[in-house]
Structure formats: structure tokens, C-alpha cells
Amino acid sequence: MKLQLDPAKEYGLVLEGGGAKGSYQIGAWKALREAGISIKGIAGASVGALNGAMICMDEPKKAEYIWENISYSRVMDIDDHVMETVRRLDWKSVNVAALAEEAKKVLKDKGFDITPLRQLIEYVIDEEKIRSSRQEFYITTYSVSDRELLTIDAKKIPDGEIGDMLMASAYLPVFKREKLGGKKYLDGGGWNNVPVNVLLDEGYKDIIIIRIYGLGFDSEKVTEIPEDVNVSHIAPRQSLGGLLQFDKKQARKNMRLGYYDALRLLYGLRGRWYYLDAPESEAYYFERLIGETDILKGLIPWEALAGLNEPQEREGGYRIYTERIFPELAKLWKMKEDWDYKELYLSILENGARSRRIGRFRVYTPGELLAEIRKKLI
């Protein structure tokens, strides 16, 4: 595989806010780090700021450990079992008395008590490592007291207060309102959830944004990107779970997804569901479509193709594929109007592999994926 990003460049990294979905960002960072991509500056909102601190500290093992063992009770003063049964709407299993007690506590405190999150941040954050890091690190938050959106250079925060500012950036409206340094704050993502503008203002020309689609103002949509700036995205194509779904099983899934989605960017991998190393031209894949009709016929859902019957070569040869079957498949799989034969070939493989439950978390060549499909057809 050929690396598509230039390891000689220094990149800016933007980390979106999104609560429990933030585990995805750590998986993506792992792939970037393994590929030798140099991160010079980080801008993070909410959980993106918390992850940004661990990236700035260059603590991959600690970051993975935190997310691999995350739970509701490590973020909020609440019972894990009660939260999980409520999330699953498993009313038969829920302890009504325990649920009532938790609800009473939240109402009394006017929000979730996040003392555990404060303790977790104290455990994780090493101010000296952040201040001595070669990376720039910017945190966004909203000062309720001053009614002002803030962008804070972490290295200029007074001693002993970096943890407070990370708390300030991640202060969701459902959390119990407390003062930090004499002021009240709210989650930075509510006003600037994708702080790409911060790195643009600092002069970055190559920027990677890790999207997790959290709640908040999608500031990227209103940010004008200069023509001389290159912005790349790592983004999920499936749900990362709920904003407050602090569940280690979901977090581990998200980290793995983030890792492979980052590989998609790093090495130009193709595929909507699988991760395919397919550098050959469209002409190459057209030849595959025509030359492998024996195996591809078994992967095409004839029953769904608007009444078409499986064609015989004497009924029009290959033209029936190019003029009828292939366009119908593209429509069935909701491919873009400008689809090409390469995309179609890969879609046939992907749909065949998915229907046979072939594992997706591996980088395949099309030939390797076809070989796995053939095993299932025997």
C-alpha cells in the first residue's frame, strides 16, 4: 500500500466533540501515529479536547486503556447497571427502586454529578508533558459567566488549571453546574464543535479533521477554507452509539472503526463497508466484470433486478450486462450517478461478502476478498 499523506509535512489535527463517541478518535490517532504522520498542532472541543490532551502527551497506551475500560460510573456518579438497562429500555431487568434513587439524585443536583470525570482527568493529565510537548494544543469552551466563546492555548493556562479547562470544554448541559476557577462554563462543542478555524488562524496549511458527528454547532460548515489549505477527513460511516453511551464494548468497537477509517484516508483504500486496496484503473475492473461473470453471477441478486432474468450469452452477449444489468445494480445499491465500473465491481464484491458475513476489519485486495467469497460458495 502506498501512503497518501506526506510524512514529511506537519499536520494540524481537529478533534470534534461528541461525548462517548470520542473513542473513535483514539483509534484513528493510533493509525496516524503508526504511519509516521507528524501532528504539530491540535484543536479540540469537549471530548476532543480530552483526547487532544492525551495525544499532546503522546500517551497512546493510556488513552486506549481509558477508553477500553470506560463506564458510566467513571464519568458520572451513577449506577452502571441502572444506566445500561435504561439505555436498552430493558424495563424487566431494571431495579425500579434504584432507578428512582438515581433520578432523585440527578434532580436534586440539577444534573449528573461528574466528580468521577474530574478524578479521571486528574489521573490522566500530566501538565508537565503538555507544556513540554512540541505540539501546540488549543481548547475551546464557552464561558457562561462572561457570555463568551473561548479558544485557550493550553500551554498558557496557569499551573494546576489545565484539568479545569478540559472539564470546562466538556461540560455538557446535562451535567451538574459547578464553578471552575470562580466561573461557569458550558461544553465548547455547543458553539464550535469542529474548531478548524482555530488552526487556520494559526497558519496551518495541512489539516486532518476527525469527525464523530456529536451534538453541537457544526462550525466547519461556515468556515471558509483558503485555496492553499488542504483539509482531509476521517469520518465514520456507521453509528458510534449515543453521546452518553459510556460503554466499554461500544468504545472498543469505535476505536477499531476509527483505526480502519484512518487507514482508508492514509492509503486511499476503497469500499463503502470493507477496506479495499484497489489501485488499478477502471479499465482493469471492467475486464474483471466481463471476465469473471461465472463467479459474479452468483453474487448478483437477480430477484431484485426489476424483473430481469439471468441472461444467457445468446440473448445479447455482454451488452445485456453493460446496458441493463450493471445500471440496474448501480440503482439497487444507490450508487452515485457518476458511478464507474471499478466502483461497481467493488460493490458486487462488498455486497457478496456482507451477505456471507465475511469479516470486514482487515485490508483486502479485491482478489483476496473474492477468494474469501469463493470459500463460502463451495
Short mmCIF file of C-alpha atoms in Angstrom, two decimals:
data_model
loop_
_atom_site.label_atom_id
_atom_site.label_comp_id
_atom_site.label_asym_id
_atom_site.label_seq_id
_atom_site.Cartn_x
_atom_site.Cartn_y
_atom_site.Cartn_z
CA MET A 1 0.00 0.00 0.00
CA LYS A 2 1.19 3.49 -0.80
CA LEU A 3 0.89 6.22 1.82
CA GLN A 4 -1.27 9.08 0.52
CA LEU A 5 -0.32 11.65 3.16
CA ASP A 6 3.16 13.15 3.24
CA PRO A 7 5.05 12.14 6.42
CA ALA A 8 7.48 15.00 5.79
CA LYS A 9 4.70 17.55 6.42
CA GLU A 10 3.46 18.73 9.79
CA TYR A 11 -0.29 18.46 10.15
CA GLY A 12 -2.90 20.13 12.28
CA LEU A 13 -5.43 17.81 13.92
CA VAL A 14 -9.02 18.88 14.66
CA LEU A 15 -10.96 16.77 17.17
CA GLU A 16 -14.72 17.19 17.21
CA GLY A 17 -16.81 16.99 20.37
CA GLY A 18 -19.22 14.10 20.82
CA GLY A 19 -19.12 12.59 24.31
CA ALA A 20 -18.77 8.80 24.37
CA LYS A 21 -18.19 8.74 20.62
CA GLY A 22 -14.71 10.12 21.27
CA SER A 23 -13.21 6.63 21.48
CA TYR A 24 -13.25 6.65 17.65
CA GLN A 25 -10.65 9.43 17.65
CA ILE A 26 -8.14 7.40 19.64
CA GLY A 27 -8.37 4.54 17.13
CA ALA A 28 -7.80 6.98 14.28
CA TRP A 29 -4.83 8.57 16.06
CA LYS A 30 -3.28 5.13 16.53
CA ALA A 31 -3.27 4.60 12.75
CA LEU A 32 -1.87 8.09 12.09
CA ARG A 33 0.86 7.53 14.65
CA GLU A 34 1.81 4.11 13.24
CA ALA A 35 2.05 5.63 9.75
CA GLY A 36 4.51 8.25 11.00
CA ILE A 37 2.25 11.24 10.38
CA SER A 38 3.60 14.25 12.24
CA ILE A 39 1.00 16.20 14.24
CA LYS A 40 2.20 19.73 15.00
CA GLY A 41 -0.97 21.25 16.42
CA ILE A 42 -4.27 20.07 17.93
CA ALA A 43 -7.58 21.88 18.38
CA GLY A 44 -10.27 20.07 20.33
CA ALA A 45 -13.78 20.67 21.62
CA SER A 46 -15.34 18.76 24.52
CA VAL A 47 -14.22 15.11 24.40
CA GLY A 48 -11.97 16.16 21.52
CA ALA A 49 -10.10 18.37 23.99
CA LEU A 50 -9.74 15.49 26.45
CA ASN A 51 -8.40 13.21 23.71
CA GLY A 52 -6.24 16.06 22.44
CA ALA A 53 -4.55 16.28 25.81
CA MET A 54 -3.59 12.60 25.68
CA ILE A 55 -2.35 12.99 22.10
CA CYS A 56 -0.32 16.04 23.12
CA MET A 57 1.17 13.97 25.97
CA ASP A 58 1.86 11.16 23.44
CA GLU A 59 0.21 8.59 25.70
CA PRO A 60 -1.34 6.02 23.31
CA LYS A 61 -1.39 3.15 25.82
CA LYS A 62 -3.03 5.28 28.49
CA ALA A 63 -5.59 6.61 26.02
CA GLU A 64 -6.50 3.12 24.85
CA TYR A 65 -6.70 1.86 28.43
CA ILE A 66 -9.06 4.68 29.45
CA TRP A 67 -11.47 4.01 26.60
CA GLU A 68 -11.22 0.22 26.75
CA ASN A 69 -12.37 0.40 30.36
CA ILE A 70 -14.81 3.30 30.19
CA SER A 71 -18.13 3.07 32.01
CA TYR A 72 -20.94 5.41 33.06
CA SER A 73 -19.64 5.42 36.63
CA ARG A 74 -16.18 6.59 35.51
CA VAL A 75 -17.78 9.74 34.11
CA MET A 76 -20.85 10.33 36.30
CA ASP A 77 -21.80 9.42 39.84
CA ILE A 78 -24.38 6.88 38.74
CA ASP A 79 -25.03 3.14 38.79
CA ASP A 80 -23.76 1.38 35.65
CA HIS A 81 -26.43 -1.33 35.68
CA VAL A 82 -29.27 1.19 36.01
CA MET A 83 -27.92 3.30 33.13
CA GLU A 84 -27.42 0.28 30.88
CA THR A 85 -30.89 -1.17 31.47
CA VAL A 86 -32.48 2.22 30.83
CA ARG A 87 -30.43 2.68 27.66
CA ARG A 88 -31.57 -0.71 26.37
CA LEU A 89 -35.13 0.01 27.54
CA ASP A 90 -34.92 -3.30 29.38
CA TRP A 91 -37.66 -2.47 31.86
CA LYS A 92 -38.00 -6.09 33.02
CA SER A 93 -34.44 -6.07 34.35
CA VAL A 94 -34.36 -2.58 35.81
CA ASN A 95 -34.41 -2.14 39.58
CA VAL A 96 -37.21 0.41 39.96
CA ALA A 97 -36.10 1.48 43.43
CA ALA A 98 -32.53 2.01 42.25
CA LEU A 99 -33.74 3.93 39.20
CA ALA A 100 -35.93 6.16 41.38
CA GLU A 101 -32.97 6.84 43.68
CA GLU A 102 -30.71 7.77 40.77
CA ALA A 103 -33.40 10.05 39.31
CA LYS A 104 -33.88 11.75 42.68
CA LYS A 105 -30.14 12.37 42.95
CA VAL A 106 -29.95 13.89 39.46
CA LEU A 107 -32.94 16.15 40.11
CA LYS A 108 -31.55 17.26 43.45
CA ASP A 109 -28.16 18.09 41.90
CA LYS A 110 -29.82 19.67 38.86
CA GLY A 111 -27.79 17.42 36.59
CA PHE A 112 -25.39 14.47 36.68
CA ASP A 113 -22.64 14.71 39.27
CA ILE A 114 -19.38 14.35 37.31
CA THR A 115 -16.98 14.04 40.21
CA PRO A 116 -15.73 10.76 38.65
CA LEU A 117 -14.83 12.62 35.44
CA ARG A 118 -12.86 15.17 37.43
CA GLN A 119 -10.99 12.34 39.15
CA LEU A 120 -10.36 10.63 35.81
CA ILE A 121 -8.91 13.83 34.36
CA GLU A 122 -6.68 14.27 37.41
CA TYR A 123 -5.43 10.71 36.90
CA VAL A 124 -4.81 11.12 33.18
CA ILE A 125 -3.41 14.62 32.79
CA ASP A 126 0.28 15.36 33.22
CA GLU A 127 0.62 19.13 32.91
CA GLU A 128 4.38 18.99 32.51
CA LYS A 129 4.10 16.68 29.49
CA ILE A 130 1.58 19.02 27.86
CA ARG A 131 3.69 22.11 28.48
CA SER A 132 6.89 20.46 27.24
CA SER A 133 5.29 18.87 24.18
CA ARG A 134 6.40 20.05 20.74
CA GLN A 135 2.75 20.15 19.76
CA GLU A 136 0.53 23.19 20.06
CA PHE A 137 -2.76 22.44 21.83
CA TYR A 138 -5.89 24.56 21.79
CA ILE A 139 -9.08 24.03 23.81
CA THR A 140 -12.49 25.54 23.07
CA THR A 141 -15.14 26.22 25.71
CA TYR A 142 -17.94 28.67 26.40
CA SER A 143 -17.81 30.93 29.44
CA VAL A 144 -21.35 31.28 30.75
CA SER A 145 -20.16 33.87 33.25
CA ASP A 146 -18.63 36.07 30.53
CA ARG A 147 -21.02 35.00 27.74
CA GLU A 148 -18.03 34.39 25.51
CA LEU A 149 -16.69 31.59 23.31
CA LEU A 150 -13.10 30.96 24.31
CA THR A 151 -10.14 29.43 22.49
CA ILE A 152 -7.44 28.66 25.04
CA ASP A 153 -3.78 27.86 24.41
CA ALA A 154 -3.26 25.00 26.86
CA LYS A 155 0.38 25.90 27.45
CA LYS A 156 -0.62 29.37 28.69
CA ILE A 157 -3.08 28.09 31.28
CA PRO A 158 -1.84 28.79 34.85
CA ASP A 159 -0.21 25.92 36.71
CA GLY A 160 -2.67 23.40 38.10
CA GLU A 161 -5.60 24.58 35.93
CA ILE A 162 -5.31 22.60 32.68
CA GLY A 163 -7.61 19.94 34.11
CA ASP A 164 -10.21 22.59 34.96
CA MET A 165 -10.18 23.92 31.41
CA LEU A 166 -10.56 20.42 30.00
CA MET A 167 -13.55 19.99 32.31
CA ALA A 168 -14.88 23.34 31.11
CA SER A 169 -14.65 22.26 27.48
CA ALA A 170 -16.54 19.02 28.19
CA TYR A 171 -19.27 20.49 30.41
CA LEU A 172 -22.44 19.14 28.81
CA PRO A 173 -25.73 20.86 29.73
CA VAL A 174 -26.93 17.64 31.47
CA PHE A 175 -24.06 17.82 33.96
CA LYS A 176 -24.44 19.37 37.40
CA ARG A 177 -23.46 23.02 37.10
CA GLU A 178 -20.39 23.93 39.11
CA LYS A 179 -17.91 26.77 39.01
CA LEU A 180 -14.39 26.26 37.78
CA GLY A 181 -11.96 28.93 38.90
CA GLY A 182 -14.90 31.07 40.00
CA LYS A 183 -16.71 30.90 36.65
CA LYS A 184 -19.31 28.71 35.00
CA TYR A 185 -18.68 27.07 31.64
CA LEU A 186 -20.51 25.01 29.05
CA ASP A 187 -19.34 22.43 26.54
CA GLY A 188 -17.30 24.12 23.82
CA GLY A 189 -18.94 21.97 21.17
CA GLY A 190 -22.22 23.81 21.56
CA TRP A 191 -20.65 26.84 19.89
CA ASN A 192 -17.68 25.50 17.95
CA ASN A 193 -17.76 21.71 17.72
CA VAL A 194 -15.29 21.38 14.82
CA PRO A 195 -12.69 24.08 15.59
CA VAL A 196 -10.87 24.03 12.27
CA ASN A 197 -10.89 27.84 12.31
CA VAL A 198 -8.50 27.76 15.27
CA LEU A 199 -5.78 26.02 13.26
CA LEU A 200 -6.47 28.15 10.18
CA ASP A 201 -5.89 31.25 12.31
CA GLU A 202 -2.58 29.73 13.41
CA GLY A 203 -1.48 29.35 9.79
CA TYR A 204 -1.81 25.59 9.28
CA LYS A 205 -1.90 24.51 5.63
CA ASP A 206 -2.45 20.77 6.06
CA ILE A 207 -5.24 19.77 8.42
CA ILE A 208 -6.85 16.45 9.36
CA ILE A 209 -10.33 16.56 10.88
CA ILE A 210 -11.60 13.54 12.80
CA ARG A 211 -15.40 13.72 12.70
CA ILE A 212 -17.64 11.91 15.18
CA TYR A 213 -20.86 13.86 14.49
CA GLY A 214 -21.62 14.92 18.03
CA LEU A 215 -24.32 17.36 19.06
CA GLY A 216 -23.36 20.99 18.76
CA PHE A 217 -22.68 23.70 16.22
CA ASP A 218 -21.00 22.27 13.11
CA SER A 219 -18.67 25.19 12.66
CA GLU A 220 -16.86 23.55 9.74
CA LYS A 221 -19.90 24.27 7.56
CA VAL A 222 -19.50 28.02 7.99
CA THR A 223 -15.70 28.13 7.93
CA GLU A 224 -14.16 29.28 4.65
CA ILE A 225 -11.19 27.11 3.76
CA PRO A 226 -8.49 29.04 1.81
CA GLU A 227 -7.45 27.61 -1.55
CA ASP A 228 -3.90 26.92 -0.33
CA VAL A 229 -5.10 24.79 2.60
CA ASN A 230 -5.57 21.03 2.32
CA VAL A 231 -8.19 19.52 4.62
CA SER A 232 -8.59 15.75 4.97
CA HIS A 233 -11.33 13.93 6.87
CA ILE A 234 -11.56 10.72 8.86
CA ALA A 235 -15.23 10.01 9.48
CA PRO A 236 -17.44 7.05 10.42
CA ARG A 237 -19.98 5.57 8.01
CA GLN A 238 -22.00 3.93 10.76
CA SER A 239 -23.36 4.89 14.17
CA LEU A 240 -20.88 5.30 17.01
CA GLY A 241 -23.59 4.93 19.63
CA GLY A 242 -25.09 7.56 21.90
CA LEU A 243 -23.50 10.74 23.21
CA LEU A 244 -23.67 9.41 26.79
CA GLN A 245 -23.20 5.72 25.97
CA PHE A 246 -20.10 5.24 28.09
CA ASP A 247 -19.86 1.52 27.47
CA LYS A 248 -16.51 -0.23 27.06
CA LYS A 249 -17.84 -2.69 24.48
CA GLN A 250 -19.07 0.15 22.26
CA ALA A 251 -15.88 2.12 22.87
CA ARG A 252 -13.73 -0.78 21.70
CA LYS A 253 -15.81 -1.12 18.54
CA ASN A 254 -15.44 2.60 17.89
CA MET A 255 -11.67 2.52 18.34
CA ARG A 256 -11.34 -0.32 15.85
CA LEU A 257 -13.58 1.50 13.40
CA GLY A 258 -11.57 4.72 13.83
CA TYR A 259 -8.34 2.82 13.19
CA TYR A 260 -9.55 1.33 9.90
CA ASP A 261 -11.25 4.52 8.75
CA ALA A 262 -7.94 6.29 9.25
CA LEU A 263 -6.26 3.61 7.12
CA ARG A 264 -8.82 4.45 4.43
CA LEU A 265 -7.50 8.02 4.36
CA LEU A 266 -3.85 7.12 4.81
CA TYR A 267 -3.66 4.59 1.98
CA GLY A 268 -6.52 5.64 -0.29
CA LEU A 269 -8.50 2.48 0.44
CA ARG A 270 -11.75 1.91 -1.43
CA GLY A 271 -15.03 0.37 -0.40
CA ARG A 272 -18.10 1.56 1.45
CA TRP A 273 -18.07 -1.21 4.08
CA TYR A 274 -14.81 -3.10 3.59
CA TYR A 275 -11.28 -1.69 3.32
CA LEU A 276 -10.00 -2.47 -0.16
CA ASP A 277 -6.54 -1.83 -1.55
CA ALA A 278 -7.55 -1.39 -5.19
CA PRO A 279 -5.15 0.93 -7.07
CA GLU A 280 -5.88 -0.45 -10.57
CA SER A 281 -7.74 1.53 -13.25
CA GLU A 282 -11.42 1.39 -14.24
CA ALA A 283 -10.46 -0.47 -17.43
CA TYR A 284 -8.86 -3.21 -15.32
CA TYR A 285 -12.05 -3.71 -13.34
CA PHE A 286 -14.23 -3.66 -16.44
CA GLU A 287 -12.18 -6.60 -17.67
CA ARG A 288 -12.77 -8.30 -14.33
CA LEU A 289 -16.52 -7.72 -14.61
CA ILE A 290 -16.62 -9.32 -18.03
CA GLY A 291 -14.01 -12.00 -17.39
CA GLU A 292 -15.39 -13.20 -14.08
CA THR A 293 -19.09 -13.37 -14.90
CA ASP A 294 -19.11 -17.01 -13.80
CA ILE A 295 -18.39 -16.09 -10.18
CA LEU A 296 -20.12 -12.69 -10.25
CA LYS A 297 -23.40 -14.25 -11.40
CA GLY A 298 -23.58 -15.97 -8.05
CA LEU A 299 -23.28 -12.61 -6.26
CA ILE A 300 -25.89 -10.68 -8.23
CA PRO A 301 -29.39 -10.52 -6.63
CA TRP A 302 -31.39 -11.39 -9.74
CA GLU A 303 -34.66 -11.47 -7.87
CA ALA A 304 -34.31 -7.76 -7.04
CA LEU A 305 -33.44 -6.51 -10.53
CA ALA A 306 -36.81 -5.20 -11.69
CA GLY A 307 -37.98 -8.48 -13.19
CA LEU A 308 -34.81 -9.25 -15.14
CA ASN A 309 -34.00 -12.92 -15.57
CA GLU A 310 -30.47 -14.24 -15.51
CA PRO A 311 -29.32 -13.68 -19.09
CA GLN A 312 -27.73 -16.19 -21.40
CA GLU A 313 -24.99 -15.01 -23.75
CA ARG A 314 -27.12 -15.92 -26.75
CA GLU A 315 -29.67 -13.31 -25.56
CA GLY A 316 -27.46 -10.33 -26.25
CA GLY A 317 -23.98 -11.35 -25.10
CA TYR A 318 -22.24 -8.96 -22.74
CA ARG A 319 -24.29 -5.95 -23.87
CA ILE A 320 -27.11 -7.02 -21.58
CA TYR A 321 -24.70 -6.58 -18.67
CA THR A 322 -23.40 -3.16 -19.69
CA GLU A 323 -26.76 -1.77 -20.85
CA ARG A 324 -29.18 -3.35 -18.38
CA ILE A 325 -27.76 -5.44 -15.55
CA PHE A 326 -24.95 -3.12 -14.41
CA PRO A 327 -27.10 0.07 -14.44
CA GLU A 328 -29.82 -1.77 -12.51
CA LEU A 329 -27.29 -2.91 -9.90
CA ALA A 330 -25.99 0.64 -9.50
CA LYS A 331 -29.55 1.82 -8.92
CA LEU A 332 -30.29 -1.01 -6.48
CA TRP A 333 -27.21 -0.26 -4.39
CA LYS A 334 -27.85 3.51 -4.51
CA MET A 335 -24.54 4.31 -6.13
CA LYS A 336 -23.83 7.86 -7.25
CA GLU A 337 -24.99 8.84 -10.72
CA ASP A 338 -21.40 9.11 -11.95
CA TRP A 339 -20.54 5.53 -10.86
CA ASP A 340 -17.90 3.70 -12.86
CA TYR A 341 -17.07 0.04 -13.47
CA LYS A 342 -14.43 -0.02 -10.77
CA GLU A 343 -16.95 1.10 -8.15
CA LEU A 344 -19.47 -1.40 -9.47
CA TYR A 345 -17.04 -4.32 -9.30
CA LEU A 346 -16.08 -3.45 -5.74
CA SER A 347 -19.75 -3.05 -4.78
CA ILE A 348 -20.53 -6.52 -6.12
CA LEU A 349 -17.71 -7.92 -4.00
CA GLU A 350 -18.74 -5.97 -0.92
CA ASN A 351 -22.38 -6.96 -1.11
CA GLY A 352 -21.42 -10.58 -1.73
CA ALA A 353 -19.06 -10.52 1.24
CA ARG A 354 -21.56 -8.82 3.55
CA SER A 355 -24.32 -11.28 2.72
CA ARG A 356 -21.92 -14.11 3.62
CA ARG A 357 -20.78 -12.39 6.82
CA ILE A 358 -17.13 -12.16 5.89
CA GLY A 359 -15.16 -10.14 8.45
CA ARG A 360 -14.62 -6.53 7.43
CA PHE A 361 -11.80 -5.40 9.71
CA ARG A 362 -8.89 -6.29 7.54
CA VAL A 363 -7.32 -4.64 4.49
CA TYR A 364 -8.13 -6.81 1.48
CA THR A 365 -7.15 -6.66 -2.15
CA PRO A 366 -10.18 -7.36 -4.36
CA GLY A 367 -8.61 -10.72 -5.23
CA GLU A 368 -8.29 -11.63 -1.55
CA LEU A 369 -11.91 -10.69 -0.83
CA LEU A 370 -13.07 -12.67 -3.87
CA ALA A 371 -11.10 -15.66 -2.59
CA GLU A 372 -12.89 -15.42 0.76
CA ILE A 373 -16.24 -15.30 -1.05
CA ARG A 374 -15.35 -18.33 -3.14
CA LYS A 375 -14.69 -20.30 0.06
CA LYS A 376 -18.27 -19.56 1.12
CA LEU A 377 -19.62 -20.66 -2.26
CA ILE A 378 -18.04 -24.09 -2.13
#
